Coordinates of C-alpha atoms in Angstrom, one line a residue:
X26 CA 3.4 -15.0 -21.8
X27 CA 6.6 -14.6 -24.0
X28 CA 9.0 -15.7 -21.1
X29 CA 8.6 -16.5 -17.3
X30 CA 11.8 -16.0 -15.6
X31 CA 12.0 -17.9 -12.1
X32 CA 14.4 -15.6 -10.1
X33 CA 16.6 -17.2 -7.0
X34 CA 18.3 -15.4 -4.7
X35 CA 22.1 -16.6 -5.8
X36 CA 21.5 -14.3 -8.6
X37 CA 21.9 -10.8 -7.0
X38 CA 24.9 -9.5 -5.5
X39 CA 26.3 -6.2 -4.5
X40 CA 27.1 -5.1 -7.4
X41 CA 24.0 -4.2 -9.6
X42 CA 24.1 -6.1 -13.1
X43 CA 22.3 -6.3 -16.1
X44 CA 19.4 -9.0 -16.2
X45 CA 16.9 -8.2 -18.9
X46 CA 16.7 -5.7 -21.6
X47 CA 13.9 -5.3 -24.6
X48 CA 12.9 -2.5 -26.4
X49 CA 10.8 -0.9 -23.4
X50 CA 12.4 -2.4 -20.2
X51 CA 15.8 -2.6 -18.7
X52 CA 15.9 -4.7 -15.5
X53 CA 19.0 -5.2 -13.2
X54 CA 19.6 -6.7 -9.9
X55 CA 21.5 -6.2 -7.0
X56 CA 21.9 -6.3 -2.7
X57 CA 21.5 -3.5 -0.6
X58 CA 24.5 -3.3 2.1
X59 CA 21.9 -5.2 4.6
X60 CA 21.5 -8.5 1.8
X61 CA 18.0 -7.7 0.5
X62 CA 17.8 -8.6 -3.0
X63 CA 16.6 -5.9 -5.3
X64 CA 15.2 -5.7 -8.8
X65 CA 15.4 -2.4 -10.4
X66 CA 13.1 -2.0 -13.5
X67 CA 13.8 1.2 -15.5
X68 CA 11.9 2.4 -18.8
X69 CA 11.8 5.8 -20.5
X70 CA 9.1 7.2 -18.4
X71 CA 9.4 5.8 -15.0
X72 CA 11.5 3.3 -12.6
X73 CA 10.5 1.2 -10.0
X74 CA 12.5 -0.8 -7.1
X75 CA 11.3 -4.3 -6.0
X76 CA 11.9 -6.9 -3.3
X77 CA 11.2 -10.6 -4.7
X78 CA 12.1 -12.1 -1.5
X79 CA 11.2 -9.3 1.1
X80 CA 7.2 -8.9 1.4
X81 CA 7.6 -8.0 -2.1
X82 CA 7.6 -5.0 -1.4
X83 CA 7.4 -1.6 -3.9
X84 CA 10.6 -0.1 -2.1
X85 CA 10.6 2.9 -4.7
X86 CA 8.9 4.5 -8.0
X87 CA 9.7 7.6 -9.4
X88 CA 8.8 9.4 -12.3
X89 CA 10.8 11.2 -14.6
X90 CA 13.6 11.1 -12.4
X91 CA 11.6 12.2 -9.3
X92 CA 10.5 9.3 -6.2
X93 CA 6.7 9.5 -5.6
X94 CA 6.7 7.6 -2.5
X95 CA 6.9 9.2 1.0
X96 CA 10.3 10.2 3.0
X97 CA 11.1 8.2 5.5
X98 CA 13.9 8.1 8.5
X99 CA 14.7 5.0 6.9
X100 CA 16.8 4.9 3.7
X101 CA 17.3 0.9 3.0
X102 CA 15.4 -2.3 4.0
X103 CA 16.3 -4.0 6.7
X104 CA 15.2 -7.9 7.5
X105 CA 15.1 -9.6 10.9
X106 CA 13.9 -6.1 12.4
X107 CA 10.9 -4.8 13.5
X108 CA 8.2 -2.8 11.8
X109 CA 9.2 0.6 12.3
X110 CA 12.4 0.2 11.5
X111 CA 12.3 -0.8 8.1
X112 CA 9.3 1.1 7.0
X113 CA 10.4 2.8 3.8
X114 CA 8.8 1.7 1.5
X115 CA 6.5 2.7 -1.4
X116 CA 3.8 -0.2 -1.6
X117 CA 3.9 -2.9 2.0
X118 CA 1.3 -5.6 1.6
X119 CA -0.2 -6.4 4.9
X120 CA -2.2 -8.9 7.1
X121 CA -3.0 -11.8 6.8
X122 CA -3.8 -13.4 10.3
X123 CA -3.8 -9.7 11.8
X124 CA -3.0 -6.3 10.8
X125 CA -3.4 -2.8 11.9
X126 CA -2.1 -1.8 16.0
X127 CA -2.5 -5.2 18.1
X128 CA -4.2 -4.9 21.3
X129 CA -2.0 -6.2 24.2
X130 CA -3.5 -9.3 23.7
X131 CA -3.3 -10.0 20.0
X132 CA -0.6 -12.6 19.0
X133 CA 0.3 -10.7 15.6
X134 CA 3.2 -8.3 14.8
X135 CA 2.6 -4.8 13.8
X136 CA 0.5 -5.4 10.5
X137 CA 1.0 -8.5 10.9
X138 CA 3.4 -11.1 8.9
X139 CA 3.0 -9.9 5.1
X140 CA 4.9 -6.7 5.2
X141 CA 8.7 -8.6 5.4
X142 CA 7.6 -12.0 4.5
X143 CA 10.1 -14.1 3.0
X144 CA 8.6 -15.6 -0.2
X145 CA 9.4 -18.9 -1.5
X146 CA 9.1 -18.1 -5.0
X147 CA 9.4 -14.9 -7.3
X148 CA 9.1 -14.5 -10.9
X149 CA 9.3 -12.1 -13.8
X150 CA 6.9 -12.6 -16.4
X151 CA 7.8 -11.2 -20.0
X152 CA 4.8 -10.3 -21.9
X153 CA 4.1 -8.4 -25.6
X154 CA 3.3 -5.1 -23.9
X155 CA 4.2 -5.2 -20.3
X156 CA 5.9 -6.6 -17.6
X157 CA 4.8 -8.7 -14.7
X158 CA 6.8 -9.0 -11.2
X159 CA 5.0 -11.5 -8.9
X160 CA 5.8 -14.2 -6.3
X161 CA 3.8 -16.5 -4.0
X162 CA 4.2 -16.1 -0.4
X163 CA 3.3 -19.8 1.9
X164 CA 2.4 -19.5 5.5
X165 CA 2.1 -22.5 7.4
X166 CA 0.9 -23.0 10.7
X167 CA 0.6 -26.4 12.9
X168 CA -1.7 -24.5 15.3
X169 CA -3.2 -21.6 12.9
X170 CA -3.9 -21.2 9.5
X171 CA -2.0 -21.7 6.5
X172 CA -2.5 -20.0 2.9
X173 CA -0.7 -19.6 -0.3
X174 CA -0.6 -15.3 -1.3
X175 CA 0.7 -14.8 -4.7
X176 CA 0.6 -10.8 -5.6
X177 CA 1.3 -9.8 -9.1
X178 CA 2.5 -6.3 -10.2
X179 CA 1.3 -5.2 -13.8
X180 CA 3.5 -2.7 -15.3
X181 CA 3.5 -0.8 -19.0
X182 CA 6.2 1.3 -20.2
X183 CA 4.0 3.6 -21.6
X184 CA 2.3 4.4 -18.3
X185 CA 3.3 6.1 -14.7
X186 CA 1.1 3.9 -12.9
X187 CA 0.6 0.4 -12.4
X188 CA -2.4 -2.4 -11.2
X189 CA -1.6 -4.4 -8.7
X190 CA -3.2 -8.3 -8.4
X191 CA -3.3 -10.4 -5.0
X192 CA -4.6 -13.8 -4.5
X193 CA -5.5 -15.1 -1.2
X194 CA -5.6 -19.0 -1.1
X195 CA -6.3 -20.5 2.2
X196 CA -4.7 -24.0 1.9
X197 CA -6.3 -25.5 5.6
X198 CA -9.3 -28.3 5.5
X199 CA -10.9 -25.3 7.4
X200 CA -12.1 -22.0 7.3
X201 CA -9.9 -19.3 7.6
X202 CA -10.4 -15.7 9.0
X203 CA -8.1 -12.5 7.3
X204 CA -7.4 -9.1 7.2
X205 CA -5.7 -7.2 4.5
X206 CA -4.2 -4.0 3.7
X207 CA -3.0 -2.3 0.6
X208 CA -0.2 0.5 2.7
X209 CA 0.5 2.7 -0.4
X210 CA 2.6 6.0 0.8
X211 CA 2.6 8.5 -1.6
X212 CA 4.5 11.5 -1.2
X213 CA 3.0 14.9 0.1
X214 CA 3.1 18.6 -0.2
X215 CA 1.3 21.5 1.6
X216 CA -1.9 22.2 -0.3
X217 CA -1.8 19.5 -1.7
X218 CA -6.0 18.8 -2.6
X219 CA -7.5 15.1 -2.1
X220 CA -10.1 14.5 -3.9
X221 CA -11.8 11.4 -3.6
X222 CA -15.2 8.7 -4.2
X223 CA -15.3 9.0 -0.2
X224 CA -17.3 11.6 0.9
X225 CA -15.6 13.5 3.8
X226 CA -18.6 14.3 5.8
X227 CA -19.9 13.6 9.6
X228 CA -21.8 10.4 8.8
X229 CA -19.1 8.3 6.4
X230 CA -16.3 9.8 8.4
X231 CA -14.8 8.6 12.2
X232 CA -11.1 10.2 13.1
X233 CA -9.2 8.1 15.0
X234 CA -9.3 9.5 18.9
X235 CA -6.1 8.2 20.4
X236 CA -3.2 8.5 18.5
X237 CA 0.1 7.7 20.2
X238 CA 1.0 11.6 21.1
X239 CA 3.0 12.6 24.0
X240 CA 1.6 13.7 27.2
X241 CA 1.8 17.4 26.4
X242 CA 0.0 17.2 23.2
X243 CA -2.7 15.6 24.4
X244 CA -4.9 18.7 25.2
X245 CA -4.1 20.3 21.3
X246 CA -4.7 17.2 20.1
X247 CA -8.2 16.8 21.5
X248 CA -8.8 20.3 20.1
X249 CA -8.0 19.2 17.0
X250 CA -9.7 16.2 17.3
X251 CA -13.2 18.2 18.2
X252 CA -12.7 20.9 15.5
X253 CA -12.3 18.6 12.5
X254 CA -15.0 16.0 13.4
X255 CA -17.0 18.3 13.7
X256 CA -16.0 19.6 10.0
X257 CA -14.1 16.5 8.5
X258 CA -14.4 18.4 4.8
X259 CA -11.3 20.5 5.8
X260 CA -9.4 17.7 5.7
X261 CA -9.7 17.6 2.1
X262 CA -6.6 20.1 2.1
X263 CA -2.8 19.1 3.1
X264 CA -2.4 22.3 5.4
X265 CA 0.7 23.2 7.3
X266 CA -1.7 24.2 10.1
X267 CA -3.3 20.4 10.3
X268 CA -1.7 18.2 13.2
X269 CA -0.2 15.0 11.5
X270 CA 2.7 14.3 13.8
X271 CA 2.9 11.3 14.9
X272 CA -0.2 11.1 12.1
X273 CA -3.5 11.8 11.5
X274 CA -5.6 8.3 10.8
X275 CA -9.4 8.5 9.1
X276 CA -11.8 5.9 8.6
X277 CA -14.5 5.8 6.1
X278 CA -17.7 3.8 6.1
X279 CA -18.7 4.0 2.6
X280 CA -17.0 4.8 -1.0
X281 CA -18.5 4.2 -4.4
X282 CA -17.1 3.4 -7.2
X283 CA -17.4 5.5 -10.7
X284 CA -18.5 4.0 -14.2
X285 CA -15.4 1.7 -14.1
X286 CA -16.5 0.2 -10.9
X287 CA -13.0 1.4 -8.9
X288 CA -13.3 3.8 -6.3
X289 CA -10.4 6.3 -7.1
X290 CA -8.2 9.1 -4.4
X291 CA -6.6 11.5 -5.9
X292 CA -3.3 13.2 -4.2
X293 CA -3.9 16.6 -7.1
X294 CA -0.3 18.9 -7.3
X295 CA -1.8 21.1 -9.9
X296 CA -4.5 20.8 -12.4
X297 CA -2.3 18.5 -15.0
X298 CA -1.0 16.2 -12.7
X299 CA -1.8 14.3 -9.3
X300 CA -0.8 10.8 -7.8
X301 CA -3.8 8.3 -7.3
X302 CA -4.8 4.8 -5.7
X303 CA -8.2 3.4 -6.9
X304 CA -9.3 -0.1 -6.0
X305 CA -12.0 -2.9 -6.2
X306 CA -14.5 -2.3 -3.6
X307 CA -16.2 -5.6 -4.1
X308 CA -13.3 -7.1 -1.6
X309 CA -11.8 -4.2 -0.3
X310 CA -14.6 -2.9 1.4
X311 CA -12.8 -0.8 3.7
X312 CA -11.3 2.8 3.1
X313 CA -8.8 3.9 5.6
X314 CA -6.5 7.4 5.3
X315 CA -3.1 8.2 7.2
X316 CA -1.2 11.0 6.8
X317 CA 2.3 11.3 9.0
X318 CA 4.5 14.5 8.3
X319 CA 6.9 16.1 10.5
X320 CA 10.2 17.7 9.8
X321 CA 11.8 14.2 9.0
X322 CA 8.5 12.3 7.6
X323 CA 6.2 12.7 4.9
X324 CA 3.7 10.4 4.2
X325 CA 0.3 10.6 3.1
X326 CA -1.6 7.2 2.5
X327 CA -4.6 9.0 1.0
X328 CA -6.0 5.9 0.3
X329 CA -5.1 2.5 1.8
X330 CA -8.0 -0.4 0.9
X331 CA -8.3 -3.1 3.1
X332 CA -10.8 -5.6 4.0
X333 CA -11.5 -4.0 7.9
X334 CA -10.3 -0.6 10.1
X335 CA -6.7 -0.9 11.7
X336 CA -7.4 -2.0 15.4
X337 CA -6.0 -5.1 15.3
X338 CA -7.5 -8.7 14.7
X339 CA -9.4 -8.7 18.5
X340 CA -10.8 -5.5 18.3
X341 CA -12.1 -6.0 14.3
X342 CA -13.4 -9.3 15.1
X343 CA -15.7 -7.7 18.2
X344 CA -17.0 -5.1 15.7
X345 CA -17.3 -7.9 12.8
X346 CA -14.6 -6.8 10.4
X347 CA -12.6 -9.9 10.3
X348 CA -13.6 -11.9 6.7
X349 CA -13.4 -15.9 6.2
X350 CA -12.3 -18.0 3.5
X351 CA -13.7 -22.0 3.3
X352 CA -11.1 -24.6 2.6
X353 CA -10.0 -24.3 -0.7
X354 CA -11.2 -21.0 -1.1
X355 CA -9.9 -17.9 -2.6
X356 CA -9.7 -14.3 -2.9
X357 CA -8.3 -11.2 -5.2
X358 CA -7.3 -7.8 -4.1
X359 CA -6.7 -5.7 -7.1
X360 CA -5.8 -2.0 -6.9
X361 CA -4.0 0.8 -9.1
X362 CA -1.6 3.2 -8.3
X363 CA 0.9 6.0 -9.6
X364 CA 0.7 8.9 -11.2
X365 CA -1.8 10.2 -13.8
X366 CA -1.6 13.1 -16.0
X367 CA -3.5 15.3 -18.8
X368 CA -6.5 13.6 -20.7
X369 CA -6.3 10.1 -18.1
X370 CA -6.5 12.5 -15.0
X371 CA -9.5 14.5 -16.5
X372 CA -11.7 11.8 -17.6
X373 CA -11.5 10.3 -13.9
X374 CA -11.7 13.8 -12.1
X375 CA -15.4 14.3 -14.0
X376 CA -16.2 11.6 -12.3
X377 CA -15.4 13.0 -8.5

């Protein structure tokens, strides 16, 4: 490490200034209207928006001038609200004491506390060849559990994607039950082609049978529902004749990894060019898929690893999904995401 920058919240403002420059990264900082605190790193090739102190979230990356991350009704982060109302964003980490759709009688928020957690510390690391935005999150809870969760964003100037690092530490003299998930939302287009290390087929995949649809879509719905579990391989095509309003959720039981030992997803726009998330299965052992688009949304998490399906912390725990950590113990989630291009996207797609 060249440098290690602790950032503080009395440093942003309104108005957007000048924080950092080198050769290959220009960083500024500034407030949305609501008072989030923003970092905004900008290279040649890419730029990225980030909230330190706001579930350190991804809010935005584009490439070349162009956002990669889905459209949402909701153009700026919001804190004190609930889930729905500030989801925007490119990359939300969440869990940890619950995540996915609580049951009526689960005790945690939408997926769950990460997503708009306000972290104690952030930092920006300055390295030879990259750039590293991180922060540690501490829960603590007189009648729960309590952890420290410090993610860490890898980024290189030189590249339009970037790994991601999380470390789960749970700080109680006890064990200590999780869930995670990775909610990347990338941006979709009709026929669009995923292509991915999980097999669409009847025995790895289970479509989710009751989405929240209105009353007089429930009959084409379960139409739907029968034609494509029956044949979940046409899902591998973004169609404008698919139903994904309000979304279309899939759950996989298996994916294997390639000769890098990462299972990879591929988002393909044409042959040179495609957005991607590919993970560590070894902790992430889950695969889920969600795809919302409508004439106001577009999002297509074509790949979101996480450590159980989305039903909530009662419901995973009856079907054995929820994972412990002993006293002391701890955990990474590491995942890559982005864009890849030419020779990088080739390589991987002999591989699919």
């Amino acid at each position: 490490i060249i440098m290690k920058i602790n950032l503080n919240p009395a440093f942003f403002s309104e108005k957007e200034k000048q924080f950092l420059k080198t050769d290959k990264f220009e960083v500024s900082l500034f407030n949305y209207d609501s008072g989030v605190e923003a970092v905004r790193i900008h290279t040649d090739l890419w730029e990225m928006i980030w909230l330190p102190f706001m579930g350190q979230q991804i809010w935005d990356f584009s490439v070349q001038g162009v956002s990669i991350k889905m459209v949402s009704r909701v153009k700026t982060p919001s804190r004190g609200v609930p889930f729905t109302e500030t989801y925007g964003a490119f990359l939300l980490h969440c869990g940890i004491s619950g995540m996915g759709n609580p049951t009526p009688q689960d005790t945690h928020p939408v997926h769950g506390e990460l997503p708009a957690a306000p972290y104690q510390h952030a930092w920006i690391k300055l390295n030879k060849d990259c750039l590293v935005l991180g922060g540690t999150y501490s829960y603590r809870n007189t009648h729960g559990i309590c952890y420290d969760f410090t993610p860490e964003i890898m980024l290189d100037n030189t590249k339009t994607w970037f790994s991601v690092k999380n470390t789960l530490l749970n700080t109680r003299k006890k064990p200590m039950p999780y869930q995670y998930l990775a909610h990347i939302n990338l941006l979709p287009g009709y026929n669009d082609q995923i292509i991915s290390t999980a097999v669409l087929s009847r025995e790895n995949v289970k479509i989710r049978e009751n989405p929240p649809v209105q009353e007089s879509d429930i009959e084409t719905y379960a139409s739907f529902y029968q034609s494509f579990s029956n044949q979940p391989e046409k899902l591998s095509i973004i169609d404008e004749s698919h139903i994904y309003d309000p979304e279309m959720v899939l759950w996989f039981k298996e994916d294997t990894p390639i000769s890098d030992h990462l299972c990879y997803t591929l988002l393909q726009k044409h042959d040179q060019e495609a957005l991607f998330v590919s993970y560590d299965p070894k902790t992430l052992d889950h695969l889920i898929r969600w795809i919302y688009i409508n004439s106001e949304m577009k999002a297509a998490g074509v790949s979101l690893p996480a450590t159980s399906e989305t039903e909530g912390f009662l419901k995973e725990s009856e079907k054995g999904n929820i994972k412990y950590l002993k006293s002391g113990e701890s955990v990474d989630f590491v995942y890559n995401t982005g864009m890849i291009s030419g020779n990088e996207l080739q390589v991987i797609r002999q591989e699919l």
